[in-house]
Amino acid sequence: MLEVSNIDTFYGKAQALWDVSLRIDEAEIVALIGANGAGKTTLLNTISGLLRPASGSVEFLGQRIDGLAPHTIVELGVSHVPEGRRLFTDMSVRENLEMGAYTSGAWKRKEETLEQVYQVFPALKERGGQLARTLSGGEQQMLAMGRGLMSKPKLCMFDEPSFGLAPMLVLEVFQVMKSLREQGITILLIEQNVRHTLEIADRGYVLENGRIALEGESKKLLKEELIRKAYLGL
Amino acid sequence: MDITRFKSKGFFIPGLISLVLLILLATLPLSLGGYTVVLVTTILMYAILTVSWVLFSGPSGYMSLASAAFFGVGIYIGALLLPNTGQVLPLLVVVVLGGLASSIVALGVGALTLRLRGIYFAIFTFGLVVLILEVLNWWEHTVSHIRGRFVMVVDNETIFYVMLAIFVATMLTFFFLRRSKFGLALQSIGQNEEAAAHSGVNVTMVKVLTFALSAFFVGAAGVVWATRLTYIDPYIAFNFFLSFLPVLMAIFGGIGQIYGPVVGAAIFAYLQETLQTEFPEVYMLTFGIVLVVVILYLPNGIVGLIPKLWRRISGGQHANT
């Protein structure tokens, strides 16, 4: 479904990604693991078009998407739930969700999609008229995820959705990931919570200093020495 | 802080009030005439500039100081196409052309500068006023050798009605834009531009188009204003004050409500007119004091007072936020 091939991405003169390749198949959950500054968010931003790779290519459903504008990539079916939620804080919960359905195809079906999102996150329905800034941290994360789903994506990329959440809510976030996959949505997940992530993911990639250090099936990754030492503290 | 946001609460009552006000305004020349018509035309001009400013800068959060440039372009188009030596085109056609010319300037400038954030955008837009002024000045001095231009004289009532028409068009655009998907996108850009892009908004296009749209009304008003001035030169056409006044009027009136900028412009323009004629020595001083008081004590502007007063009258059962 998504094929990232040998990309190099720069911030000005500083190179952040080196020859990174990554593949995601339909209805998979793929985990992207790595320390802070390893390039996880940079990779997501490159896929969603906010950054352009200096070399290499990104293909989505057989079409080259590197170099396309972010709004075009959303329209093709790639949704990106950014790190730190990035909500429209002085707009209502409902308006935030509607903004998620901004692309022309999704806008026509927004009422229907809204009902589906409310089923996944019932708390958002009750708070529809409230300003996003008045929600609790957990609800804000739900809203960010809900907004990402409003575009009816085929591939949804989540950047640390459990960040700053209470342990109970973290488990809930992982439950949501699983149920989304059951609905046929492919997921690329960045997480600090390596054990939980690898437990629900099919495959995983480990980024270190802008390079893919390790990749493979989650079960195998959980047994890898590198992961056990560096990320699980075993 | 109290977050006042415009909410749709049905169209009927506000629509009815607007219609009554509009009829009152439209029959004004018949009932009062003379000086009142001239004064109300001035108020309408300021209201157009202020609402146009809020149209773009309000939701997007990009502070534009280009009003004087767009207004000046309109004035110049008016002077060129409606000279006192003989009318080239009908007034209304020139009004539309003036608006279009300003929009084109806004499109160009917007495409170049709307990636600048915050203060840089404000400074650049203000620089635009100076730039166009200086280029025109050079042109008139060295190329055309025209010291100033005389504009066709139009009677006060015609000026009033054309200004009123532009004002109504501005208000309708403002009203419907706020309710549209486009308006939602513009607001989301003001809230978080990156998240707006993630949601699939073509942020550059939304910003540039709205900027151009807001410039249209300012340019159109400029054409009408030229016929009122009857004599212009680059310094008269590109008046720096008109870049700042819309911002002040909007803050003065309050930008949370749709009628805030209009109320602000009306009171402000009225104060300016009366103070200037009655107390010319202390006019700027009084003006400044009023503005400081409003900014200090009424963060939501003059119209922010209404809910406060209402709470007091109705017994204050609501908490005073």
Coordinates of C-alpha atoms in Angstrom, one line a residue:
Chain A
M1 CA 0.0 0.0 0.0
L2 CA 2.8 2.4 1.0
E3 CA 6.2 2.0 -0.3
V4 CA 9.0 4.4 0.9
S5 CA 12.2 3.8 -1.0
N6 CA 15.6 5.0 -0.1
I7 CA 14.7 8.5 1.0
D8 CA 17.0 11.2 2.3
T9 CA 15.4 14.2 4.0
F10 CA 17.1 17.4 5.0
Y11 CA 16.2 20.3 7.3
G12 CA 18.2 23.0 5.4
K13 CA 21.7 21.5 5.3
A14 CA 21.2 19.1 8.2
Q15 CA 20.3 15.6 7.0
A16 CA 17.6 13.9 9.2
L17 CA 16.9 10.8 7.2
W18 CA 19.5 8.6 5.5
D19 CA 18.4 6.1 2.9
V20 CA 15.2 5.1 4.7
S21 CA 12.9 2.5 3.2
L22 CA 9.7 1.2 4.6
R23 CA 6.8 -0.8 3.4
I24 CA 3.2 -1.1 4.7
D25 CA 0.7 -3.6 3.4
E26 CA -3.0 -3.3 3.4
A27 CA -4.7 -3.7 6.8
E28 CA -1.4 -3.9 8.7
I29 CA -0.4 -2.1 11.8
V30 CA 3.2 -1.1 11.4
A31 CA 5.1 0.3 14.4
L32 CA 7.9 2.9 14.1
I33 CA 10.2 2.9 17.1
G34 CA 13.1 5.0 18.0
A35 CA 14.6 7.4 20.5
N36 CA 13.8 11.1 20.5
G37 CA 15.4 12.8 17.5
A38 CA 15.8 9.5 15.6
G39 CA 13.7 10.9 12.7
K40 CA 10.3 9.3 13.3
T41 CA 8.3 12.5 13.0
T42 CA 10.5 13.6 10.1
L43 CA 9.6 10.4 8.3
L44 CA 5.9 10.9 8.9
N45 CA 6.1 14.5 7.7
T46 CA 7.9 13.3 4.6
I47 CA 5.1 10.9 3.8
S48 CA 2.4 13.4 4.4
G49 CA 4.1 16.0 2.2
L50 CA 5.1 18.6 4.7
L51 CA 8.7 17.8 3.9
R52 CA 10.1 16.8 0.6
P53 CA 12.8 14.1 0.3
A54 CA 16.0 15.2 -1.4
S55 CA 16.2 11.7 -3.1
G56 CA 14.2 8.5 -3.1
S57 CA 10.5 8.1 -3.6
V58 CA 7.2 7.6 -1.7
E59 CA 4.5 5.6 -3.4
F60 CA 1.0 5.2 -2.2
L61 CA -1.3 2.7 -3.9
G62 CA 1.1 2.6 -6.8
Q63 CA 1.3 6.4 -7.3
R64 CA 4.2 8.6 -6.5
I65 CA 3.2 11.0 -3.8
D66 CA 6.6 12.6 -2.9
G67 CA 6.5 16.2 -4.1
L68 CA 2.7 16.5 -3.9
A69 CA 1.1 19.1 -1.6
P70 CA -0.1 17.9 1.8
H71 CA -3.7 18.5 1.0
T72 CA -3.5 16.4 -2.2
I73 CA -2.0 13.5 -0.2
V74 CA -4.8 13.7 2.4
E75 CA -7.2 13.6 -0.5
L76 CA -5.6 10.4 -1.8
G77 CA -6.3 8.7 1.6
V78 CA -3.4 9.3 3.9
S79 CA -4.2 10.8 7.2
H80 CA -1.7 12.1 9.7
V81 CA -2.6 12.6 13.4
P82 CA 0.3 14.9 14.4
E83 CA 2.4 14.8 17.5
G84 CA 1.1 17.0 20.3
R85 CA -2.5 16.8 18.9
R86 CA -2.4 20.2 17.2
L87 CA -6.1 20.8 17.8
F88 CA -8.0 24.0 16.7
T89 CA -8.3 24.9 20.4
D90 CA -10.7 27.8 20.0
M91 CA -13.1 26.0 17.8
S92 CA -15.7 23.5 18.9
V93 CA -15.2 19.8 19.1
R94 CA -17.7 19.4 16.2
E95 CA -15.9 22.0 14.1
N96 CA -12.6 20.2 14.7
L97 CA -14.1 17.0 13.5
E98 CA -15.6 18.7 10.5
M99 CA -12.2 20.1 9.6
G100 CA -11.0 16.5 9.4
A101 CA -13.5 15.9 6.7
Y102 CA -12.3 18.9 4.7
T103 CA -11.4 17.1 1.5
S104 CA -14.1 17.3 -1.0
G105 CA -14.9 13.5 -1.1
A106 CA -15.1 13.3 2.7
W107 CA -17.1 16.5 3.1
K108 CA -20.1 15.0 1.3
R109 CA -20.2 12.1 3.7
K110 CA -19.3 14.0 6.9
E111 CA -22.5 13.4 8.8
E112 CA -22.2 9.7 8.3
T113 CA -18.6 9.6 9.1
L114 CA -19.3 11.8 12.2
E115 CA -21.6 9.1 13.5
Q116 CA -19.0 6.4 13.0
V117 CA -16.4 8.5 14.8
Y118 CA -18.8 9.1 17.7
Q119 CA -19.2 5.4 17.9
V120 CA -15.5 4.9 18.4
F121 CA -15.3 7.9 20.8
P122 CA -18.7 8.4 22.5
A123 CA -17.3 11.1 24.8
L124 CA -16.8 13.4 21.8
K125 CA -20.5 13.3 21.0
E126 CA -21.5 14.7 24.4
R127 CA -18.9 17.5 24.1
G128 CA -19.7 18.5 20.5
G129 CA -20.4 22.1 21.3
Q130 CA -17.5 22.7 23.7
L131 CA -14.4 24.4 22.7
A132 CA -11.6 21.9 22.1
R133 CA -9.4 23.7 24.7
T134 CA -11.8 22.8 27.5
L135 CA -11.4 19.1 27.0
S136 CA -9.2 16.9 29.2
G137 CA -5.9 15.6 27.9
G138 CA -7.4 12.2 27.1
E139 CA -10.4 13.7 25.3
Q140 CA -8.1 16.0 23.3
Q141 CA -6.2 13.0 22.1
M142 CA -9.5 11.2 21.2
L143 CA -10.5 14.4 19.3
A144 CA -7.2 14.5 17.4
M145 CA -7.6 10.8 16.4
G146 CA -11.3 11.3 15.5
R147 CA -10.3 14.3 13.3
G148 CA -7.8 12.1 11.6
L149 CA -10.4 9.5 10.8
M150 CA -12.9 12.1 9.5
S151 CA -11.1 12.2 6.1
K152 CA -12.0 8.5 5.6
P153 CA -8.3 7.5 5.3
K154 CA -7.0 4.3 3.9
L155 CA -3.8 4.8 5.8
C156 CA -3.7 6.6 9.1
M157 CA -0.4 7.6 10.7
F158 CA -0.4 8.3 14.4
D159 CA 2.4 10.2 16.0
E160 CA 2.6 9.2 19.7
P161 CA -1.1 9.1 20.4
S162 CA -0.5 7.9 24.0
F163 CA 1.8 10.8 24.9
G164 CA 1.0 12.3 28.3
L165 CA -2.0 10.1 28.9
A166 CA -2.8 8.2 32.1
P167 CA -2.1 4.4 31.9
M168 CA -5.8 3.5 31.6
L169 CA -6.2 5.8 28.7
V170 CA -3.1 4.5 27.0
L171 CA -4.6 1.0 27.0
E172 CA -7.8 2.6 25.5
V173 CA -5.7 4.1 22.7
F174 CA -4.3 0.7 21.8
Q175 CA -7.8 -0.8 21.8
V176 CA -8.8 1.9 19.4
M177 CA -5.9 1.0 17.1
K178 CA -7.0 -2.6 17.0
S179 CA -10.6 -1.8 16.3
L180 CA -9.6 0.5 13.5
R181 CA -7.6 -2.2 11.9
E182 CA -10.6 -4.5 12.1
Q183 CA -12.5 -1.8 10.1
G184 CA -9.9 -2.1 7.4
I185 CA -7.8 1.0 8.1
T186 CA -4.0 0.5 7.7
I187 CA -2.0 2.0 10.5
L188 CA 1.5 3.4 10.9
L189 CA 2.1 4.0 14.6
I190 CA 4.9 5.9 16.3
E191 CA 5.1 5.1 20.0
Q192 CA 7.3 5.4 23.0
N193 CA 5.5 2.6 24.6
V194 CA 7.5 -0.1 22.8
R195 CA 6.1 -3.2 24.4
H196 CA 2.4 -2.4 23.9
T197 CA 3.1 -1.2 20.4
L198 CA 4.9 -4.3 19.3
E199 CA 2.1 -6.4 20.9
I200 CA -0.5 -5.0 18.7
A201 CA 1.6 -4.3 15.6
D202 CA 2.2 -6.8 12.8
R203 CA 5.6 -5.5 11.9
G204 CA 8.0 -2.9 13.2
Y205 CA 10.9 -0.6 12.1
V206 CA 13.5 0.8 14.4
L207 CA 15.0 4.1 13.5
E208 CA 18.3 5.2 14.9
N209 CA 20.0 8.5 14.0
G210 CA 18.0 8.8 10.9
R211 CA 18.6 5.3 9.6
I212 CA 16.6 2.1 9.7
A213 CA 18.5 0.0 12.3
L214 CA 16.2 -3.0 12.4
E215 CA 13.0 -4.2 10.9
G216 CA 10.9 -7.3 11.0
E217 CA 7.8 -9.0 12.5
S218 CA 6.8 -7.7 15.9
K219 CA 7.2 -11.0 17.6
K220 CA 10.7 -11.3 16.4
L221 CA 11.6 -7.7 17.3
L222 CA 10.4 -8.3 20.9
K223 CA 13.1 -10.9 21.2
E224 CA 15.9 -8.9 19.6
E225 CA 18.7 -8.1 21.9
L226 CA 18.9 -4.4 20.7
I227 CA 15.2 -3.8 21.5
R228 CA 15.2 -5.6 24.8
K229 CA 18.2 -3.6 26.0
A230 CA 17.5 -0.2 24.5
Y231 CA 13.7 0.1 24.7
L232 CA 12.4 -2.5 27.1
G233 CA 15.2 -2.2 29.7
L234 CA 15.7 -5.9 30.0
Chain B
M1 CA -10.6 35.6 29.1
D2 CA -14.0 35.6 27.7
I3 CA -14.2 33.9 24.4
T4 CA -16.9 35.5 22.3
R5 CA -17.5 33.6 19.2
F6 CA -20.1 34.2 16.6
K7 CA -22.8 31.5 16.6
S8 CA -25.6 31.0 14.3
K9 CA -28.8 31.4 16.2
G10 CA -31.3 31.5 13.4
F11 CA -31.4 33.9 10.5
F12 CA -34.8 35.5 11.1
I13 CA -34.4 38.1 13.9
P14 CA -30.9 39.3 12.9
G15 CA -32.0 39.4 9.2
L16 CA -35.1 41.4 10.1
I17 CA -33.1 43.9 12.1
S18 CA -30.5 44.3 9.3
L19 CA -33.3 44.8 6.8
V20 CA -34.9 47.6 8.9
L21 CA -31.5 49.3 9.4
L22 CA -30.8 49.0 5.7
I23 CA -34.2 50.6 4.7
L24 CA -33.5 53.4 7.2
L25 CA -30.1 54.0 5.7
A26 CA -31.4 53.9 2.2
T27 CA -34.1 56.5 2.8
L28 CA -31.6 58.7 4.7
P29 CA -31.0 61.2 1.9
L30 CA -34.8 61.7 1.6
S31 CA -35.3 62.4 5.3
L32 CA -32.2 64.2 6.4
G33 CA -30.0 65.1 3.5
G34 CA -27.1 67.5 3.4
Y35 CA -24.3 67.0 5.9
T36 CA -25.8 63.8 7.4
V37 CA -25.5 62.1 4.1
V38 CA -21.8 63.1 3.8
L39 CA -21.1 62.0 7.4
V40 CA -22.8 58.6 6.9
T41 CA -20.9 58.1 3.7
T42 CA -17.7 58.6 5.6
I43 CA -18.9 56.1 8.3
L44 CA -19.8 53.6 5.5
M45 CA -16.3 54.0 4.0
Y46 CA -14.6 53.3 7.3
A47 CA -17.0 50.4 8.0
I48 CA -16.1 48.8 4.6
L49 CA -12.4 49.1 5.4
T50 CA -12.8 47.7 8.9
V51 CA -15.1 44.8 7.9
S52 CA -12.8 43.9 5.0
W53 CA -9.8 43.9 7.4
V54 CA -11.6 41.7 9.8
L55 CA -12.7 39.4 7.0
F56 CA -9.2 38.4 6.4
S57 CA -7.1 39.2 9.5
G58 CA -9.8 38.2 12.0
P59 CA -10.0 34.5 11.5
S60 CA -6.6 34.0 9.9
G61 CA -4.6 35.8 12.5
Y62 CA -2.4 37.5 9.9
M63 CA -2.3 41.2 10.7
S64 CA -2.5 43.1 7.4
L65 CA -1.5 46.8 7.2
A66 CA -2.2 46.9 3.5
S67 CA -5.6 48.6 3.7
A68 CA -4.2 52.0 2.6
A69 CA -2.5 50.3 -0.4
F70 CA -5.7 48.7 -1.6
F71 CA -7.7 51.9 -0.9
G72 CA -5.1 53.9 -2.8
V73 CA -5.1 51.6 -5.8
G74 CA -8.9 52.1 -5.9
I75 CA -8.6 55.9 -5.6
Y76 CA -6.0 56.0 -8.4
I77 CA -8.1 53.8 -10.7
G78 CA -11.0 56.2 -10.0
A79 CA -8.8 59.2 -10.9
L80 CA -7.5 57.6 -14.1
L81 CA -10.9 56.4 -15.4
L82 CA -13.1 59.1 -14.0
P83 CA -11.2 62.3 -14.8
N84 CA -13.0 65.7 -14.6
T85 CA -12.2 66.1 -18.3
G86 CA -14.7 63.5 -19.3
Q87 CA -16.0 60.2 -18.1
V88 CA -14.4 57.2 -19.9
L89 CA -16.6 54.5 -18.3
P90 CA -19.7 54.4 -16.1
L91 CA -19.1 54.9 -12.4
L92 CA -20.2 51.4 -11.4
V93 CA -17.9 49.8 -14.0
V94 CA -15.0 51.7 -12.6
V95 CA -16.0 50.7 -9.1
V96 CA -15.7 47.1 -10.1
L97 CA -12.5 47.7 -12.0
G98 CA -11.0 49.4 -8.9
G99 CA -12.0 46.5 -6.8
L100 CA -10.4 44.0 -9.3
A101 CA -7.2 46.0 -9.5
S102 CA -6.8 45.9 -5.7
S103 CA -7.6 42.2 -5.7
I104 CA -4.9 41.6 -8.3
V105 CA -2.4 43.5 -6.2
A106 CA -3.5 41.4 -3.2
L107 CA -3.1 38.2 -5.2
G108 CA 0.5 39.0 -6.1
V109 CA 1.5 40.3 -2.7
G110 CA -0.3 37.4 -1.0
A111 CA 1.4 34.8 -3.0
L112 CA 4.7 36.3 -2.2
T113 CA 4.3 37.1 1.4
L114 CA 1.7 35.0 3.1
R115 CA 4.3 32.5 4.2
L116 CA 5.7 35.3 6.4
R117 CA 4.3 35.0 9.9
G118 CA 3.3 37.5 12.5
I119 CA 5.1 40.8 12.6
Y120 CA 7.0 40.2 9.4
F121 CA 3.7 40.0 7.4
A122 CA 2.4 43.2 9.1
I123 CA 5.6 45.0 8.2
F124 CA 5.7 43.8 4.6
T125 CA 2.1 44.8 4.0
F126 CA 2.8 48.2 5.4
G127 CA 5.9 48.4 3.2
L128 CA 3.6 47.8 0.2
V129 CA 1.8 51.1 0.9
V130 CA 5.1 53.0 0.9
L131 CA 6.4 51.1 -2.1
I132 CA 3.4 51.8 -4.3
L133 CA 3.3 55.4 -3.1
E134 CA 6.9 56.0 -4.0
V135 CA 6.7 54.3 -7.4
L136 CA 3.6 56.4 -8.3
N137 CA 5.3 59.5 -7.0
W138 CA 8.3 58.8 -9.2
W139 CA 6.1 58.1 -12.2
E140 CA 4.1 61.3 -11.9
H141 CA 7.2 63.3 -11.4
T142 CA 9.4 62.0 -14.2
V143 CA 7.2 60.2 -16.6
S144 CA 3.7 61.7 -16.7
H145 CA 4.6 65.1 -15.3
I146 CA 1.2 65.3 -13.6
R147 CA 1.3 67.0 -10.2
G148 CA -2.2 66.0 -9.2
R149 CA -5.3 64.7 -10.8
F150 CA -8.8 66.1 -10.8
V151 CA -11.6 63.7 -10.5
M152 CA -15.1 63.9 -11.9
V153 CA -17.6 65.5 -9.5
V154 CA -20.4 63.2 -8.5
D155 CA -23.4 64.3 -6.3
N156 CA -23.4 63.3 -2.7
E157 CA -26.4 61.1 -3.0
T158 CA -25.0 59.0 -5.7
I159 CA -21.7 58.6 -3.8
F160 CA -23.8 57.6 -0.7
Y161 CA -25.8 55.0 -2.6
V162 CA -22.8 53.4 -4.3
M163 CA -20.9 53.3 -0.9
L164 CA -24.0 51.8 0.7
A165 CA -24.1 49.1 -2.0
I166 CA -20.5 48.2 -1.5
F167 CA -21.1 48.1 2.2
V168 CA -24.0 45.7 1.9
A169 CA -21.9 43.5 -0.4
T170 CA -19.1 43.5 2.1
M171 CA -21.4 42.6 4.9
L172 CA -23.1 39.8 3.0
T173 CA -19.7 38.4 2.0
F174 CA -18.5 38.6 5.5
F175 CA -21.7 36.9 6.8
F176 CA -21.7 34.0 4.4
L177 CA -18.0 33.5 4.4
R178 CA -18.1 32.9 8.2
R179 CA -20.7 30.2 7.8
S180 CA -19.0 28.5 4.8
K181 CA -16.6 25.6 4.6
F182 CA -14.1 28.1 3.3
G183 CA -14.6 30.3 6.4
L184 CA -14.0 27.2 8.6
A185 CA -10.8 26.5 6.8
L186 CA -9.7 30.1 7.2
Q187 CA -10.4 30.0 10.9
S188 CA -8.5 26.7 11.3
I189 CA -5.5 28.3 9.7
G190 CA -5.6 31.0 12.3
Q191 CA -5.8 28.4 15.0
N192 CA -3.1 26.0 13.8
E193 CA -1.8 26.3 10.3
E194 CA 0.1 23.0 10.2
A195 CA -2.9 21.1 11.5
A196 CA -5.0 22.8 8.8
A197 CA -2.6 21.5 6.2
H198 CA -2.8 18.0 7.8
S199 CA -6.6 18.2 7.4
G200 CA -6.3 18.8 3.7
V201 CA -6.7 22.5 3.5
N202 CA -4.7 24.2 0.7
V203 CA -3.6 26.8 3.2
T204 CA -1.8 29.1 0.7
M205 CA -4.8 29.2 -1.6
V206 CA -7.3 29.9 1.2
K207 CA -5.1 32.7 2.6
V208 CA -4.4 34.4 -0.8
L209 CA -8.0 34.2 -2.0
T210 CA -9.4 35.7 1.1
F211 CA -6.8 38.4 1.1
A212 CA -7.7 39.2 -2.5
L213 CA -11.5 39.1 -1.7
S214 CA -11.0 41.5 1.2
A215 CA -9.0 43.9 -1.0
F216 CA -11.8 44.0 -3.6
F217 CA -14.2 45.9 -1.3
V218 CA -11.5 48.3 -0.2
G219 CA -10.5 49.1 -3.8
A220 CA -14.1 49.5 -4.8
A221 CA -14.6 52.0 -1.9
G222 CA -11.5 53.8 -3.0
V223 CA -13.0 54.5 -6.4
V224 CA -16.0 56.1 -4.8
W225 CA -13.9 58.0 -2.4
A226 CA -11.9 59.5 -5.3
T227 CA -15.0 61.2 -6.6
R228 CA -15.6 62.6 -3.2
L229 CA -12.0 63.9 -2.9
T230 CA -12.2 65.4 -6.4
Y231 CA -8.5 66.2 -6.3
I232 CA -5.8 63.6 -5.6
D233 CA -2.1 63.1 -5.7
P234 CA -0.1 60.0 -4.6
Y235 CA 0.1 61.3 -1.0
I236 CA -3.6 61.9 -0.7
A237 CA -4.4 58.5 -2.3
F238 CA -2.0 56.5 -0.2
N239 CA -2.7 57.7 3.3
F240 CA -0.8 55.7 5.9
F241 CA -3.5 56.4 8.5
L242 CA -5.9 54.2 6.6
S243 CA -3.7 51.2 7.2
F244 CA -4.0 51.6 11.0
L245 CA -7.5 53.0 11.4
P246 CA -9.3 49.8 10.3
V247 CA -7.2 47.8 12.9
L248 CA -8.0 50.3 15.6
M249 CA -11.7 50.5 14.7
A250 CA -12.0 46.7 14.7
I251 CA -10.4 46.4 18.1
F252 CA -12.5 49.3 19.3
G253 CA -15.7 47.7 18.2
G254 CA -14.8 44.1 19.0
I255 CA -14.0 41.4 16.4
G256 CA -15.9 38.6 18.2
Q257 CA -19.3 39.6 16.8
I258 CA -20.2 40.3 13.2
Y259 CA -21.6 43.8 14.0
G260 CA -18.6 44.7 16.2
P261 CA -16.4 46.2 13.4
V262 CA -19.4 48.1 12.1
V263 CA -20.2 49.6 15.5
G264 CA -16.5 50.4 16.0
A265 CA -16.2 52.1 12.6
A266 CA -19.4 54.1 13.1
I267 CA -18.5 55.5 16.6
F268 CA -14.9 56.0 15.6
A269 CA -15.7 57.9 12.4
Y270 CA -18.4 60.0 14.1
L271 CA -16.0 60.8 17.0
Q272 CA -13.3 61.7 14.4
E273 CA -15.6 64.0 12.5
T274 CA -17.0 65.8 15.5
L275 CA -13.8 66.1 17.4
Q276 CA -12.0 67.4 14.3
T277 CA -14.5 70.1 13.7
E278 CA -15.3 71.0 17.3
F279 CA -12.0 70.6 19.1
P280 CA -9.3 70.5 16.4
E281 CA -6.5 71.2 18.9
V282 CA -7.2 68.3 21.2
Y283 CA -8.7 65.9 18.6
M284 CA -5.9 63.5 18.4
L285 CA -5.3 63.6 22.2
T286 CA -9.0 62.8 23.0
F287 CA -9.0 60.1 20.3
G288 CA -5.9 58.4 21.8
I289 CA -7.3 58.5 25.4
V290 CA -10.6 56.9 24.3
L291 CA -8.7 54.2 22.5
V292 CA -6.4 53.4 25.4
V293 CA -9.4 53.2 27.7
V294 CA -11.3 50.8 25.4
I295 CA -8.3 48.5 25.0
L296 CA -7.6 48.5 28.8
Y297 CA -11.1 48.0 30.0
L298 CA -13.0 46.5 27.2
P299 CA -11.0 43.6 25.7
N300 CA -13.9 42.6 23.6
G301 CA -14.5 46.1 22.3
I302 CA -17.6 48.2 22.6
V303 CA -20.0 45.4 21.6
G304 CA -18.5 43.3 24.4
L305 CA -20.3 45.8 26.7
I306 CA -23.7 44.6 25.6
P307 CA -23.7 41.2 27.2
K308 CA -22.2 42.7 30.3
L309 CA -24.9 45.4 30.6
W310 CA -27.6 42.8 29.8
R311 CA -26.4 40.7 32.6
R312 CA -26.7 43.6 35.0
I313 CA -30.1 44.6 33.8
S314 CA -31.5 41.0 33.8
G315 CA -30.4 40.6 37.5
G316 CA -27.0 39.1 36.9
Q317 CA -27.9 35.4 37.3
H318 CA -25.0 34.5 35.1
A319 CA -21.4 34.6 36.4
N320 CA -19.6 37.6 35.1
T321 CA -16.7 36.1 33.2

